[in-house]
Coordinates of C-alpha atoms in Angstrom, one line a residue:
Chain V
X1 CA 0.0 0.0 0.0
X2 CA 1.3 3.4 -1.0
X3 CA 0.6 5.4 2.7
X4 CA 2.6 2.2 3.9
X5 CA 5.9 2.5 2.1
X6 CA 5.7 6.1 2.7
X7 CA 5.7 5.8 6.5
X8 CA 8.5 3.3 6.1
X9 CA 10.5 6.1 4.8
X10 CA 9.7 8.7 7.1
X11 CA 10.6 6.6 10.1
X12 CA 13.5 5.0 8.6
X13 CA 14.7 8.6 8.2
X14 CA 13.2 9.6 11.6
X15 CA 15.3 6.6 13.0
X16 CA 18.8 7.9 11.4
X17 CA 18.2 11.8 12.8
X18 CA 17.0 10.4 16.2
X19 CA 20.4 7.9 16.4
X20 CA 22.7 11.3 15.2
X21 CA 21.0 13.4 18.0
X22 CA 21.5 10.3 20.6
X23 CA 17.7 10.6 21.3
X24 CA 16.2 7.6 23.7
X25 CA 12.6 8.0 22.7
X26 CA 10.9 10.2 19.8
X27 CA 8.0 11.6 21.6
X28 CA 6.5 13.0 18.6
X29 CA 6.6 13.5 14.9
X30 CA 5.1 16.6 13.1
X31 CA 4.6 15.7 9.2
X32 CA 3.2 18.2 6.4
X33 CA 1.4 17.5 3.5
X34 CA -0.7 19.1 1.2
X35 CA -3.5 18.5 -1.8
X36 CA -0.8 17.4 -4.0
X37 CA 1.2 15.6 -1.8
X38 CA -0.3 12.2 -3.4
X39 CA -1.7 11.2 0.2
X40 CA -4.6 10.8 2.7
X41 CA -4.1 12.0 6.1
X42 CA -6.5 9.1 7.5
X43 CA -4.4 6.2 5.8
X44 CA -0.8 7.8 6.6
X45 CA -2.7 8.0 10.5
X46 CA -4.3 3.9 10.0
X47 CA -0.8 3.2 8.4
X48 CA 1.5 5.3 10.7
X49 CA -0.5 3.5 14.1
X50 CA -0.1 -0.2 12.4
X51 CA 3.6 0.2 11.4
X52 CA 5.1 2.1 14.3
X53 CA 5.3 -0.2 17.2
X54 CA 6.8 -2.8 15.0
X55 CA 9.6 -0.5 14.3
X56 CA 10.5 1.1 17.7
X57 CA 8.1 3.7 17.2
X58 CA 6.3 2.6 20.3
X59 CA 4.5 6.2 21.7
X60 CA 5.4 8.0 19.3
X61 CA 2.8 10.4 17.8
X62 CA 2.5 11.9 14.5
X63 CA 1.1 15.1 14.0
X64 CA -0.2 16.0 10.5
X65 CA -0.3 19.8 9.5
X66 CA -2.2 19.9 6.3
X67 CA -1.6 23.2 4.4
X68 CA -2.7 24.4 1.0
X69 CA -1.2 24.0 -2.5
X70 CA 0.0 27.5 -3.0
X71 CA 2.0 28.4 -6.5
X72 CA 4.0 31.4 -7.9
X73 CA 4.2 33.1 -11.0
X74 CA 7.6 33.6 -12.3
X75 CA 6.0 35.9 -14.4
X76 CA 4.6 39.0 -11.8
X77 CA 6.0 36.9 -9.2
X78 CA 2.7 37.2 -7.5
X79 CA 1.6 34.0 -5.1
X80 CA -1.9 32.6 -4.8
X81 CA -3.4 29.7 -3.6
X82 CA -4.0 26.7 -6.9
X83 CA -7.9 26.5 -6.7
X84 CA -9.5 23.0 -8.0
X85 CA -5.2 22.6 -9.2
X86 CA -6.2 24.9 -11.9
X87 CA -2.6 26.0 -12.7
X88 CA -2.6 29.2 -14.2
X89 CA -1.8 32.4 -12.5
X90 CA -4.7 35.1 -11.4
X91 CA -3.3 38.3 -13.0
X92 CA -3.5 36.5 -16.2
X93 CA 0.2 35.9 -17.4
X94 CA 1.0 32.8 -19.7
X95 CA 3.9 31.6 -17.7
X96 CA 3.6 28.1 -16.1
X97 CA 3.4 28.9 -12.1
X98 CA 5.5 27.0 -10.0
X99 CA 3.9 24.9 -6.7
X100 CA 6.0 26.2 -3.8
X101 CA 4.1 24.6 -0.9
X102 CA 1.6 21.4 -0.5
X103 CA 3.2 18.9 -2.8
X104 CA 5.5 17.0 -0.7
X105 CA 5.4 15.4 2.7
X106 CA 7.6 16.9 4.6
X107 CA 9.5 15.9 7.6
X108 CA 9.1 19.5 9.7
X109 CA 10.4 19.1 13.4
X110 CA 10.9 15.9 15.4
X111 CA 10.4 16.2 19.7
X112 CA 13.2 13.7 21.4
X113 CA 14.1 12.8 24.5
X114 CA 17.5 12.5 25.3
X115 CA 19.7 11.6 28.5
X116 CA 21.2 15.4 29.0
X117 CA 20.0 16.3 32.1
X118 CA 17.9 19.7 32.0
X119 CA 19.5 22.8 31.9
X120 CA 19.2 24.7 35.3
X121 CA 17.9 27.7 35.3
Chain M
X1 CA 16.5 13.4 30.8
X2 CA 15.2 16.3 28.3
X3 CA 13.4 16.9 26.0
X4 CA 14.4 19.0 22.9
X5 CA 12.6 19.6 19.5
X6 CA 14.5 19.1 16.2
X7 CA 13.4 20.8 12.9
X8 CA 14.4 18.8 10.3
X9 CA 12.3 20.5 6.8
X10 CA 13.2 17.3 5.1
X11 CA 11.2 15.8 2.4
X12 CA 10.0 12.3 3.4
X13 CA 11.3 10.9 0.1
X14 CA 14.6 12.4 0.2
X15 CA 16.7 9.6 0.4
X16 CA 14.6 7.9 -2.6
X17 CA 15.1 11.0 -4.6
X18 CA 18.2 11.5 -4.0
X19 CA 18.8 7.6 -5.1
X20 CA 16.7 8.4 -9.2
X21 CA 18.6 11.3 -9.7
X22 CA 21.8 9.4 -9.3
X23 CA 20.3 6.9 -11.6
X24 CA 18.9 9.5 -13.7
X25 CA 22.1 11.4 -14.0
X26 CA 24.3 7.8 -14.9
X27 CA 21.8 7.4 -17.9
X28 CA 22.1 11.1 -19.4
X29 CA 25.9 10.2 -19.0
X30 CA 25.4 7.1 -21.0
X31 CA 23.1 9.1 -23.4
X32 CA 19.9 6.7 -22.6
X33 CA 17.0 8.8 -22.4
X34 CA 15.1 7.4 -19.3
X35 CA 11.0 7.1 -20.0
X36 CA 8.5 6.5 -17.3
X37 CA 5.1 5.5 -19.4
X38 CA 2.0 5.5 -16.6
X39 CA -1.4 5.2 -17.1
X40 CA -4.9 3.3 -15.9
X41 CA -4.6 -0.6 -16.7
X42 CA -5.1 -1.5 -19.7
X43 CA -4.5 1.9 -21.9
X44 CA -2.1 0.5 -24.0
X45 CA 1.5 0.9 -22.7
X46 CA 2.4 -2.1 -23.5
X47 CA 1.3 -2.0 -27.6
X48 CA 2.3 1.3 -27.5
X49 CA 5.6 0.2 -26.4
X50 CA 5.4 -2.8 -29.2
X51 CA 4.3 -0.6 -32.2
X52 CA 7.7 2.2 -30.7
X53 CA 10.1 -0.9 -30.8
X54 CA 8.4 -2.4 -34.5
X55 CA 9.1 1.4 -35.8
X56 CA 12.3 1.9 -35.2
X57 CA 13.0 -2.0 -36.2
X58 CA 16.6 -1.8 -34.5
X59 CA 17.8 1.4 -35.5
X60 CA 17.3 2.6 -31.8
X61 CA 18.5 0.7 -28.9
X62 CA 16.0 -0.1 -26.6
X63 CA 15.3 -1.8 -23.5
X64 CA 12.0 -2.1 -21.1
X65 CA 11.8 -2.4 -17.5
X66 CA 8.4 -3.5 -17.3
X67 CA 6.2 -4.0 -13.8
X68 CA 3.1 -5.5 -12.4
X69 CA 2.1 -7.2 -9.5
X70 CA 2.1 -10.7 -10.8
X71 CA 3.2 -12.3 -14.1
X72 CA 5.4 -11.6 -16.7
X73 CA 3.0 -11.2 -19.5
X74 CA 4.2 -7.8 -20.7
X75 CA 7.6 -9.0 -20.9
X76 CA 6.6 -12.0 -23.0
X77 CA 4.5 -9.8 -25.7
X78 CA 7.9 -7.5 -25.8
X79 CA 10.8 -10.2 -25.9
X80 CA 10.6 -10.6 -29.6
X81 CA 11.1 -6.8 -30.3
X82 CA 13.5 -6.1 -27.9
X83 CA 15.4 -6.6 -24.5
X84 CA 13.0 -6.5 -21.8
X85 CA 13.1 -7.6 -17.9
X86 CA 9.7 -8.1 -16.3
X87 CA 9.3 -6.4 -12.2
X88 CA 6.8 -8.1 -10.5
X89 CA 6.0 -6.1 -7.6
X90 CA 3.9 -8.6 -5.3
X91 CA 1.8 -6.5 -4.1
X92 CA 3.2 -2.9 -4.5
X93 CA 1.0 -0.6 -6.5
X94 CA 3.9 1.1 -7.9
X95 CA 7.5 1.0 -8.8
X96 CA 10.3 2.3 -6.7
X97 CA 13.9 3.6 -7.6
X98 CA 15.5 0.1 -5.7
X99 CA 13.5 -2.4 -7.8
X100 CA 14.5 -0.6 -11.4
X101 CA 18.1 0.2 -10.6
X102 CA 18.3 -4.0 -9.8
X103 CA 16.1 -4.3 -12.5
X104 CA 18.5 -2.1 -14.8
X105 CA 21.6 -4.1 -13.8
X106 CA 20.0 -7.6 -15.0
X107 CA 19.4 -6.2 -18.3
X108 CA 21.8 -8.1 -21.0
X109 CA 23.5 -4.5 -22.4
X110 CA 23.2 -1.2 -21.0
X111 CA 24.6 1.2 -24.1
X112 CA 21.0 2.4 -25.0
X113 CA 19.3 4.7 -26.3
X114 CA 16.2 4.9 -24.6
X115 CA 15.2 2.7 -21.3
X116 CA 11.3 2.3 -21.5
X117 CA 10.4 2.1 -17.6
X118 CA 6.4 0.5 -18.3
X119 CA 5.3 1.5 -14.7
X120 CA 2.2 -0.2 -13.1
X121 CA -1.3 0.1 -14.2
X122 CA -2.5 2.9 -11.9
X123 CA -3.0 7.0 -11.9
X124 CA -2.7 7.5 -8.1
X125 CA 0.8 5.6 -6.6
X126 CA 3.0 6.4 -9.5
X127 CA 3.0 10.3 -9.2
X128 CA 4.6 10.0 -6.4
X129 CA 8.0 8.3 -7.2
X130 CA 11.0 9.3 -9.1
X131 CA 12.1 6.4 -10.4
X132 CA 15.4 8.1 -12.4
X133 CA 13.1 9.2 -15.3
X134 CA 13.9 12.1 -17.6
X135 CA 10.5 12.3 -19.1
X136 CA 7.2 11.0 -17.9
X137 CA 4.8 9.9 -20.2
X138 CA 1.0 9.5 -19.2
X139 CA -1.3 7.5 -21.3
X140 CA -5.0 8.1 -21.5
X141 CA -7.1 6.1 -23.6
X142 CA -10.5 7.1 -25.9
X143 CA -12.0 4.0 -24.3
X144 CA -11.1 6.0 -20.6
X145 CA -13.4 8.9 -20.3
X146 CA -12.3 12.3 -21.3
X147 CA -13.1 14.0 -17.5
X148 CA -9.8 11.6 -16.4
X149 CA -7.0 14.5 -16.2
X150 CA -8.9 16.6 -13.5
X151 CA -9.7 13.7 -11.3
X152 CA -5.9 12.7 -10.9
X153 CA -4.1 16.3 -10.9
X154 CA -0.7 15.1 -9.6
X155 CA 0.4 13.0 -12.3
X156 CA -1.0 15.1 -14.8
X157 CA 0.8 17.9 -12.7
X158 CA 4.0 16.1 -13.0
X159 CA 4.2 14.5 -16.3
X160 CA 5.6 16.5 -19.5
X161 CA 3.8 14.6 -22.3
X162 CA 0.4 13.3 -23.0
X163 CA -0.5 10.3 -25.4
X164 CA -4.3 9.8 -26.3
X165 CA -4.3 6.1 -27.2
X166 CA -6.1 3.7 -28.9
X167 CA -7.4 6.6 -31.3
X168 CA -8.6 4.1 -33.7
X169 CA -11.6 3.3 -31.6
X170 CA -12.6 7.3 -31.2
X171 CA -15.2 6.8 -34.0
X172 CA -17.0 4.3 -31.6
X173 CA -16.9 6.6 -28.0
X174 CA -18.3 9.3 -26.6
X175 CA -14.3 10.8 -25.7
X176 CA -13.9 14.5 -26.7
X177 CA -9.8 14.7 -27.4
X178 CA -9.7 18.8 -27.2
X179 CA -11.3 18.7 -23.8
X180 CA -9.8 16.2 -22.2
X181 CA -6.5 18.4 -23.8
X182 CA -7.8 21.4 -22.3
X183 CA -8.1 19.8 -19.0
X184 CA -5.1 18.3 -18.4
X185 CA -3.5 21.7 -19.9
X186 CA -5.0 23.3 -17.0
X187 CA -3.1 21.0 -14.3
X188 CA 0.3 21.2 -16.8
X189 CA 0.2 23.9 -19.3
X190 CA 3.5 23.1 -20.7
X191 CA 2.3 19.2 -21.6
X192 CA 3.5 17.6 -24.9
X193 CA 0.2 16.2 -26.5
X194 CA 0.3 12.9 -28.9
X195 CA -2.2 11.4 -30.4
X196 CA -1.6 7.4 -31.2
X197 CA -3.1 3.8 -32.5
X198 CA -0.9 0.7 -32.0
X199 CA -3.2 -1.1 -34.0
X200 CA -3.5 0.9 -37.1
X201 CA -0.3 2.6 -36.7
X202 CA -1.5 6.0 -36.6
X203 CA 0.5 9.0 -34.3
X204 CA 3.3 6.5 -33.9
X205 CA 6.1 7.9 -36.1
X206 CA 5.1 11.4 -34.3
X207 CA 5.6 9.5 -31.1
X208 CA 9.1 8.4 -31.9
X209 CA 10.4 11.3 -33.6
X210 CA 8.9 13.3 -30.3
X211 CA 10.9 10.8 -28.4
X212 CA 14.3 11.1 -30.8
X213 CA 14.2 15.1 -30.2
X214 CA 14.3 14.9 -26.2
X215 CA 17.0 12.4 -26.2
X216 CA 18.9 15.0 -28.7
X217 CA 18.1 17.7 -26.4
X218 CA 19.5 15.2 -23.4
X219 CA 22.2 14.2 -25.5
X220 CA 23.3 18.0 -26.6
X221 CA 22.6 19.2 -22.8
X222 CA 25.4 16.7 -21.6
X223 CA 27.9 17.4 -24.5

């Protein structure tokens, strides 16, 4: 299944970052995707909860942030929103835009715990 | 123990990315020109594929990577015309960059011209994975449904050509070519738009000579 090989990657690379920071536990895992990211947020969750465990990923929880597909003309340089992935700038210009956010899934920020002691303040 | 937060800003596929374009950049040094073909089951990659290897009868050198789940029927219909490998996938619903670079190495030559990756039969999975292509391909059928392009906007987003197939049946379906153009020029504007038979014949010498000048322009870009 596509969601599943997808959260295979994340948490393989998940697993590498946490090993290089010396992290003991990933508490949590914040993911973004977008409309054309090429995935749906409830099987990436149903595939994320099934897969996990069985990888070391025991308690750790994602956290989707869905954002929109925004574009950019190179053109004006204007940047709008792609409505119903119509591609074509609002001001009119014959340029092909360029999708600058909600086509990926992106790894944003990662919370670890880690045996440092606390800072004291 | 603490707690710290990380920000990574890493794209999920990285690593798989990162993996094509080294594939992708080997071929353009060998001059292949690296084709990923998608479409619905049954639109006619593989003829189209067939009729591309009849028409340039040797002239070109060739090779397919083909996939499916299970059997290796594709590969069969092709092994007369030229060297193919059949991926079987088990159950994947589309190819990754692992399976064609193994795939690639168990092919008998490698000095090609153009490597023909037939991905699976499906719209959705395949949009998502470089697999070391310079040009994607999608296929969309007369027998299909002309409303197709809008409903899956991230292959047509990400493909540079278009191929209408089995035009030889239009006469015989209710598919309008110019608007299912028009709409999958609305997700791509720049797309390259064919129009093709395998069974009569019709569209494919366009086909290959569209073929021949992005493998020039790869070939020219690397000199």
């Amino acid at each position: 299944m596509h969601e599943s090989s997808l959260v295979m990657n994340l948490l393989d690379q998940v697993r590498r970052l946490a090993d290089l920071e010396r992290a003991v536990h990933v508490a949590s895992i914040e993911v973004e995707i977008g409309p054309l990211s090429g995935v749906e947020p409830l099987l990436i969750e149903s595939a994320f909860e099934r897969i996990a465990a069985t990888r070391g990923f025991a308690g750790t929880r994602l956290t989707l942030l869905e954002v929109p597909l925004v574009a950019q003309c190179p053109q004006c340089d204007r940047t709008f929103e792609i409505v119903e992935f119509r591609f074509r700038c609002p001001s009119g210009c014959s340029a092909n835009v360029r999708v600058i956010q909600g086509d990926g899934c992106i790894l944003k920020r990662m919370t670890l715990t880690t045996d440092e002691q606390e800072a004291q303040v | 123990m603490a707690t710290r937060v990380v920000t990574v800003e890493r794209d999920v596929l990285a690593d798989a990315r990162a993996s094509a374009g080294e594939f992708r950049a080997a071929r353009t040094a060998a001059g292949t020109l690296v084709v990923n073909l998608c479409s619905s089951p049954g639109s006619g990659k593989t003829a189209l594929l067939a009729a591309t290897a009849q028409h340039w009868s040797g002239r070109q050198r060739m090779a397919v990577l083909t996939g499916d789940l299970a059997t290796d029927r594709d590969a069969q219909r092709l092994a007369p015309l030229c060297d193919v490998l059949q991926m079987t996938t088990g159950g994947a619903c589309h190819l990754e960059i692992p399976l064609v670079a193994k795939a690639f190495a168990r092919l008998p030559r490698h000095d090609l011209d153009y490597l023909f990756i037939e991905n699976v039969g499906n719209l959705v999975c395949p949009a998502s994975h470089d697999v070391g292509e310079h040009l994607r391909v999608v296929l969309l059928s007369v027998t299909e449904g002309d409303d197709k392009p809008g409903k899956y906007p991230k292959m047509f987003r990400l493909a540079q050509a278009l191929v209408v197939s089995k035009m030889d049946l239009l006469p015989y379906v209710p598919f309008d070519v110019e608007y299912a153009v028009s709409d999958a020029r609305q997700i791509q504007p720049d797309l390259e738009v064919l129009r093709a038979s395998a069974v009569s014949g019709a569209g494919i010498a366009d086909w290959c000579q569209f073929l021949e000048r992005q493998r020039q322009r790869l070939v020219s870009g690397a000199a």
